[in-house]
mmCIF file of C-alpha atoms in Angstrom:
data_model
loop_
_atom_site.group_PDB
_atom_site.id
_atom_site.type_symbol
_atom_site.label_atom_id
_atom_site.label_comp_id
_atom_site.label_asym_id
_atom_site.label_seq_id
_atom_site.Cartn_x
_atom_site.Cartn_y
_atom_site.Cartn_z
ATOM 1 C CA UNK U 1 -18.284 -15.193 25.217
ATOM 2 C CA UNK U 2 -14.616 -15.609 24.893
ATOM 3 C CA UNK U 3 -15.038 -19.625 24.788
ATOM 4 C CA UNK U 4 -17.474 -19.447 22.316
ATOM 5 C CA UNK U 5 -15.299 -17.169 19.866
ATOM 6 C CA UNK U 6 -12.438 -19.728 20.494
ATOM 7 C CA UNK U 7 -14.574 -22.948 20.106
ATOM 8 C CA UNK U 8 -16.282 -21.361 17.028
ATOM 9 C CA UNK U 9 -13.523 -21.991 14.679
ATOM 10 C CA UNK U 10 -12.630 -25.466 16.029
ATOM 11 C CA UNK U 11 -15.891 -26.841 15.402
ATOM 12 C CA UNK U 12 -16.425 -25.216 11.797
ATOM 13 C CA UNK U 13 -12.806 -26.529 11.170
ATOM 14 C CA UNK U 14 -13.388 -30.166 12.399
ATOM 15 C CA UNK U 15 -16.978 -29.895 10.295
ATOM 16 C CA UNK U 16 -15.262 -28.889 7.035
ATOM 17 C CA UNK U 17 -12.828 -31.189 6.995
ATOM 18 C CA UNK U 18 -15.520 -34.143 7.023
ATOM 19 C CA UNK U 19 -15.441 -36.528 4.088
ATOM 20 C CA UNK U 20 -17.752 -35.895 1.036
ATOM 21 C CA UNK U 21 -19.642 -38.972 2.487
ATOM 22 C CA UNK U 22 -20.248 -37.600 6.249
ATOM 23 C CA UNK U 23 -21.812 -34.178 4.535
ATOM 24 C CA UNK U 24 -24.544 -35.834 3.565
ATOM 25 C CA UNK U 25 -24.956 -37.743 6.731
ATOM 26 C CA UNK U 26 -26.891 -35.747 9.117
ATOM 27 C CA UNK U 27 -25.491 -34.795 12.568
ATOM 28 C CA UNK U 28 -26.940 -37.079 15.364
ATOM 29 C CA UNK U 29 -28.971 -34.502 17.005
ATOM 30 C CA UNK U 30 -29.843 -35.040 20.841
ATOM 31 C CA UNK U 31 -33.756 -33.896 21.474
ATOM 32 C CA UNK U 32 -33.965 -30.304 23.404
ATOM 33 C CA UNK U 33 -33.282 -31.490 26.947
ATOM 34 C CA UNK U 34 -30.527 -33.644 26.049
ATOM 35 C CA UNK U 35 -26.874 -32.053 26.683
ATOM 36 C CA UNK U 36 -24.394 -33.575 23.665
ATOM 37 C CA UNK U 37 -24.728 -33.250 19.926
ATOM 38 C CA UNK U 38 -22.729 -35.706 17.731
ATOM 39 C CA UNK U 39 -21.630 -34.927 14.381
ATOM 40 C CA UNK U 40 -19.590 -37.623 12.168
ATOM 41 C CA UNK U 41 -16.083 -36.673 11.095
ATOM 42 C CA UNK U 42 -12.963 -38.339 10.097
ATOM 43 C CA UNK U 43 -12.179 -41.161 12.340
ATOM 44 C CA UNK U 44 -14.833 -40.470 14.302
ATOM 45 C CA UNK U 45 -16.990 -37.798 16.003
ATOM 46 C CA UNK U 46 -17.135 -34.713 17.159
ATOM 47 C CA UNK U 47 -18.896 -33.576 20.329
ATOM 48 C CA UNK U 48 -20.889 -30.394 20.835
ATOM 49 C CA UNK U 49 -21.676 -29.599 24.401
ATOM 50 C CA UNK U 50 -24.931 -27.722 24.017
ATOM 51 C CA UNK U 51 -25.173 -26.105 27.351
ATOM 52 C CA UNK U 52 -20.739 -24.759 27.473
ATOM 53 C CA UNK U 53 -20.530 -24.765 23.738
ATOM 54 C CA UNK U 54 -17.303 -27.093 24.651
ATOM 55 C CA UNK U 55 -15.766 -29.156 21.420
ATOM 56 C CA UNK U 56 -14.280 -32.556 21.797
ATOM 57 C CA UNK U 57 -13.591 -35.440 19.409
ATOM 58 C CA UNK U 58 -14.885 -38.707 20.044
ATOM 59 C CA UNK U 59 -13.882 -42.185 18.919
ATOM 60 C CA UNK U 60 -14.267 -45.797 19.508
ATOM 61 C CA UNK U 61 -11.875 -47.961 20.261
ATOM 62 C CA UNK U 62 -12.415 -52.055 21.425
ATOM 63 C CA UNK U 63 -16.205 -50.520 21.956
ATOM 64 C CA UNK U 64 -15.126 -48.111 24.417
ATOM 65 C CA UNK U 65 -15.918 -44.546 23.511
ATOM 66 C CA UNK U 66 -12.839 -42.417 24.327
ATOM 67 C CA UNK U 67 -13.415 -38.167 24.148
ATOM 68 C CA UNK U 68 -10.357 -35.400 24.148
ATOM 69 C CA UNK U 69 -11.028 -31.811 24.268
ATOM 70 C CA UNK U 70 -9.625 -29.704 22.299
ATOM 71 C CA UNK U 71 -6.757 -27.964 23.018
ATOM 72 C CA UNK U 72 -8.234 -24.454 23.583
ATOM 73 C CA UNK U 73 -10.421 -26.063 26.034
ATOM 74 C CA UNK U 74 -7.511 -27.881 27.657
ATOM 75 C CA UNK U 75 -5.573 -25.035 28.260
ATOM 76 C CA UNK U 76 -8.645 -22.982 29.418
ATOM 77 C CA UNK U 77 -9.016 -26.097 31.695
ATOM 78 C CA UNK U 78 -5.964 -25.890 33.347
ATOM 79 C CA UNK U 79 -6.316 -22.348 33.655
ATOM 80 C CA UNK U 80 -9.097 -22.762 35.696
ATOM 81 C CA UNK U 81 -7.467 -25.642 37.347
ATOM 82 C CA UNK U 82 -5.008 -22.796 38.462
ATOM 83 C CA UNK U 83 -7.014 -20.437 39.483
ATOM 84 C CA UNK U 84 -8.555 -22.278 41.312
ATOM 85 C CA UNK U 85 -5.359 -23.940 43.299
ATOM 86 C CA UNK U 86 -4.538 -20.377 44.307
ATOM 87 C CA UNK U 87 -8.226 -19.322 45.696
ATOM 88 C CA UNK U 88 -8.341 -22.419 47.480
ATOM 89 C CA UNK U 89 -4.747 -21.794 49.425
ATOM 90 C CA UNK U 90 -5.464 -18.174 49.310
ATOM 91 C CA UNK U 91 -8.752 -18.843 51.492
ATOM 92 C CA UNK U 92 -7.148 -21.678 53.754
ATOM 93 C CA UNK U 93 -4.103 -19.079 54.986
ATOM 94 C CA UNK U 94 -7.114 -16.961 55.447
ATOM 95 C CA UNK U 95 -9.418 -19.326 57.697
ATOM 96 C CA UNK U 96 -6.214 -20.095 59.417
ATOM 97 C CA UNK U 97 -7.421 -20.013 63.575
ATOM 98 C CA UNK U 98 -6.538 -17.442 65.285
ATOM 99 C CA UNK U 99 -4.238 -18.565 68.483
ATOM 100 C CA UNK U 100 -6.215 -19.454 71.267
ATOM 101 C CA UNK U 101 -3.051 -18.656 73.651
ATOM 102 C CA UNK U 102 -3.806 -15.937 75.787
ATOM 103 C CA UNK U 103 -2.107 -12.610 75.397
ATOM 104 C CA UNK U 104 0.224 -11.733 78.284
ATOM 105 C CA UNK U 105 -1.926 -9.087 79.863
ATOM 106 C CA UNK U 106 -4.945 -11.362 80.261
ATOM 107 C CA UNK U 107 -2.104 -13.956 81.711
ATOM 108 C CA UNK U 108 -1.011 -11.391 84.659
ATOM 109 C CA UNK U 109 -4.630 -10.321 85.061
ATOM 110 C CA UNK U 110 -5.705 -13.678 85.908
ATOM 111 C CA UNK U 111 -2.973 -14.529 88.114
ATOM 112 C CA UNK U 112 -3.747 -11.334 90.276
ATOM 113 C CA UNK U 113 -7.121 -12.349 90.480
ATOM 114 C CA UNK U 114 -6.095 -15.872 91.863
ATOM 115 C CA UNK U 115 -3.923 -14.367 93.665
ATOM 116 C CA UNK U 116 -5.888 -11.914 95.983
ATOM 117 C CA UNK U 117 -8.336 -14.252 96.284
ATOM 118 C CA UNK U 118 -6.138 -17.168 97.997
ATOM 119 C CA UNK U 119 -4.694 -14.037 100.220
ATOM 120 C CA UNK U 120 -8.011 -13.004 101.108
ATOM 121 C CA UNK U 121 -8.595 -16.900 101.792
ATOM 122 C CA UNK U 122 -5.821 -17.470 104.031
ATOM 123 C CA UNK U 123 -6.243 -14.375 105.717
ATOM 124 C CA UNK U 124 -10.197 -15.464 106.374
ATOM 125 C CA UNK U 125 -8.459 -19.115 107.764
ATOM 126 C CA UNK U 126 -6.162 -17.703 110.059
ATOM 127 C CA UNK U 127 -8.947 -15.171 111.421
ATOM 128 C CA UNK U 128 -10.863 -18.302 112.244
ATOM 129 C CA UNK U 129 -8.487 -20.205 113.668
ATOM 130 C CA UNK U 130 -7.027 -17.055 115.825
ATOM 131 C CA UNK U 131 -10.094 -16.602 117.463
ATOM 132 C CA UNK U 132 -11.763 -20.061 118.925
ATOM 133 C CA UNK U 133 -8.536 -22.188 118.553
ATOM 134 C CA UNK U 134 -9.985 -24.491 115.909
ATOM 135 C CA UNK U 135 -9.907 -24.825 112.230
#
């Protein structure tokens, strides 16, 4: 809603100050499911975005249409440019992986579990070999 209050003015300003000759030339109006309407102006046209209400003025130049925004909409573009640069290294220091080093205690535990089993191992081997001579 905010947009459209600041787009508002920009379009009824570019559409007043039209020539006398571009009044009564009537706006190129897309059909209903098109998205841009065009509407002559000084040096060129301006372009209504019918679905963001966004403003920009067209012209042509060595038959290349060229389009700026206007500068409410740039600077709500960069805004959002912004924000959006922060969420996205907001949410990457947030998906960061955890370490996948173990913690100390699950170190120690581990190693006493290795350990009493090659103790119970070599306790099992020299049983064996004690009692018939042979390994």
């Amino acid at each position: 809603m905010r947009r459209l209050k600041l787009r508002l003015p920009l379009l009824l300003l570019a559409l007043a100050s039209a020539p006398a000759r571009a009044e009564g030339t009537p706006s190129i109006v897309a059909p209903e499911g098109e998205h841009f309407t065009l509407t002559p102006v000084e040096g060129g046209f301006m372009r209504l975005d019918k679905r963001s209400g966004a403003v920009s003025f067209c012209t042509a130049k060595e038959g290349v249409s060229v389009c700026r925004l206007g500068a409410d909409e740039r600077a709500a573009l960069e805004a959002e440019i912004e924000r959006l640069r922060a969420e996205n290294a907001r949410l990457k220091t947030a998906a960061a992986p955890p370490s996948t080093l173990p913690r100390e205690e699950d170190f120690e535990r581990a190693l006493s579990f290795t350990e009493r089993f090659l103790r119970r191992i070599m306790r099992l081997f020299r049983e064996e070999s004690s009692s018939d001579g042979k390994l």
